[in-house]
Amino acid sequence: DPSLPRFRLADVRKHDANSGSPWVTSGDKVYDITDWVAAHPGGDVILQAAGHSIDPYWAIFTIHKAPHVLQVLESYCIGFVDKADLDDSGKPLAEGGIEDPFATDPKRDERLTVLTQKPCNAEPEAAYLAREFATPNELFYVRNHMWVPVVDVEEAPKHELTVELPDGEVRAYTLEELRTRFKIHHVPAVLQCSGNRRSDMTKSVGPTNGLQWGAGAISNAVWEGVLLKDVLRDAGLRTGDDVGATEDDPPSDSLHVQLTGMEAYAASIPLPVAMDARGDVLLAFGMNGKPLPRDHGYPLRAVVPGYVAARSVKWLSRIVVSDEESASQWQRRDYKLFGPNEGGKPNWDRYPAIQEMPITSAITSVLVGKDVKSCTDKSARAAAGVRDLKDWQDKNWVDSPKGTPVEVAGYAYSGGGREIVRVDVSVDGGRTWDQAELLDSPSRNYDDAEETQKKYVVARGRRDWAWKRWQYKGVLLDKSLDQSLQREQGHEILVKAVDSAYNTQPEHHDGIYNVRGNLATAWHRVRVQTND
Ligand code: MTE
Ligand code: MO
């Protein structure tokens, strides 16, 4: 509507985040977003742009480049930028850019392979991945959609978590209150991105959209925090899994717990998951005996064991119990799985969000006797943590009478609390199989734990949320088999795992190929070649 008023940029500036009536510009239009802030799915993050052009932010929040978002914004249009403040091409005069929101991101460990810097997405090199039951904090994979929010150490105890119940009742807790008023639990649990091993799927089948993770978008830690269920109860939640909830109460299955982070990332889990007495869903402030590192959600994050890590919202600031899933892009438009044929424009509403994780396993290191020539596939070599071939060969391998010794190691994990019960390894491309030794078991982790770890026994539910590392010692160029055939075909090392529900992994990625490359869980394969 060209009859709308024109505003000088100096006046727009006055409507900043503190003004109580924030405005933004986009192109040459001026918008009064006061009413939008309350309704904005990303909360007050939008206020960062108040008084200025929103366009540079949208370059970061690419989710906004959707017609329905533009339509919403259009409804708040109040006028245009005054012609005196437009350049020859009709754009508002340059503002000198916005501050780089990533400038305050923390430094990362050099042993992380960085996929993208801004936002930071990084995985530990495979060789470091599963050396310990609990991944050291500085090696834990990082998956950020935006920048890392800044919370000062002095401010952290005052960090506020608001909890909104279905009846609209709101209760706020400071971090200090959570720590002191609720029972503290320690839960060992894996976090795994739905995109873990996506690059395997891409290499074996075809292009997939998304970060091309190796086998390192997974890590395991002992999380310290309070149970989400205890906090929801304290806030006054009386429906959900309560036996005897009145008929007017919605069935618990229809409620969701929406979790929102300070930088606007959001996701949700079904209420029954949050309330499950053995679900161990945590509001965590500690990781492996230390405060959460900034990259992993300082000062507070959700940890939803057994579920896709996308639900373990970091920098947690707001919880809403609602009859709707989170409206976020990450709940409704991203972490889903389509059929191998459903490319192009998939129908997002057709399938549920990924929640409980399926079973997977991976090889993280291969050591072979001195006769090894090379791993034929460079990326497989990287995936196997084999970086310095010379280093391998220099090791004093003793050829066993049976053939060339090989040592393989890795991890196996299943979602939903299903324990890994078996890991099968083949060092001859799947012709013969043998069982790997499982290095972690819940009883061993807890009974033989050091004094500081003993408390995990108390806290842990009856489900196994952690991974199991495994190890296998076998022979390549087995003298009891046809050696020329073995040499000709090289040696493909394979791993697959089995969980307590006897779920196992698909042999190939072809049948589970999906355009987003999610849940790439096929047998993991690494190829090595011998000299003689
Ligand atoms: N929470 C917030 N606030 N912002 C994010 O970008 N990424 C999610 C989840 N929680 C994310 C988040 C995704 S997709 C994953 S895989 C995990 O955090 C990664 O957790 P990590 O970086 O601690 O490994
Ligand atoms: Mo993720």
Short mmCIF file of C-alpha atoms and ligand atoms in Angstrom, two decimals, residues 141 143 145 192-195 213 265 308-310 335, ligand 2:
data_model
loop_
_atom_site.label_atom_id
_atom_site.label_comp_id
_atom_site.label_asym_id
_atom_site.label_seq_id
_atom_site.Cartn_x
_atom_site.Cartn_y
_atom_site.Cartn_z
CA TYR A 141 31.12 -33.92 18.45
CA ARG A 143 26.42 -29.87 16.04
CA HIS A 145 22.67 -24.69 13.92
CA GLN A 192 23.93 -39.23 18.10
CA CYS A 193 22.96 -36.95 15.23
CA SER A 194 20.48 -38.36 12.73
CA GLY A 195 23.12 -37.57 10.11
CA TRP A 213 29.38 -36.68 8.59
CA TYR A 265 16.59 -23.70 18.16
CA VAL A 308 17.85 -38.58 18.30
CA ALA A 309 20.17 -35.87 19.64
CA ALA A 310 18.18 -33.18 17.83
CA TYR A 335 14.65 -34.87 10.88
MO MO B 2 21.67 -33.55 14.81
#
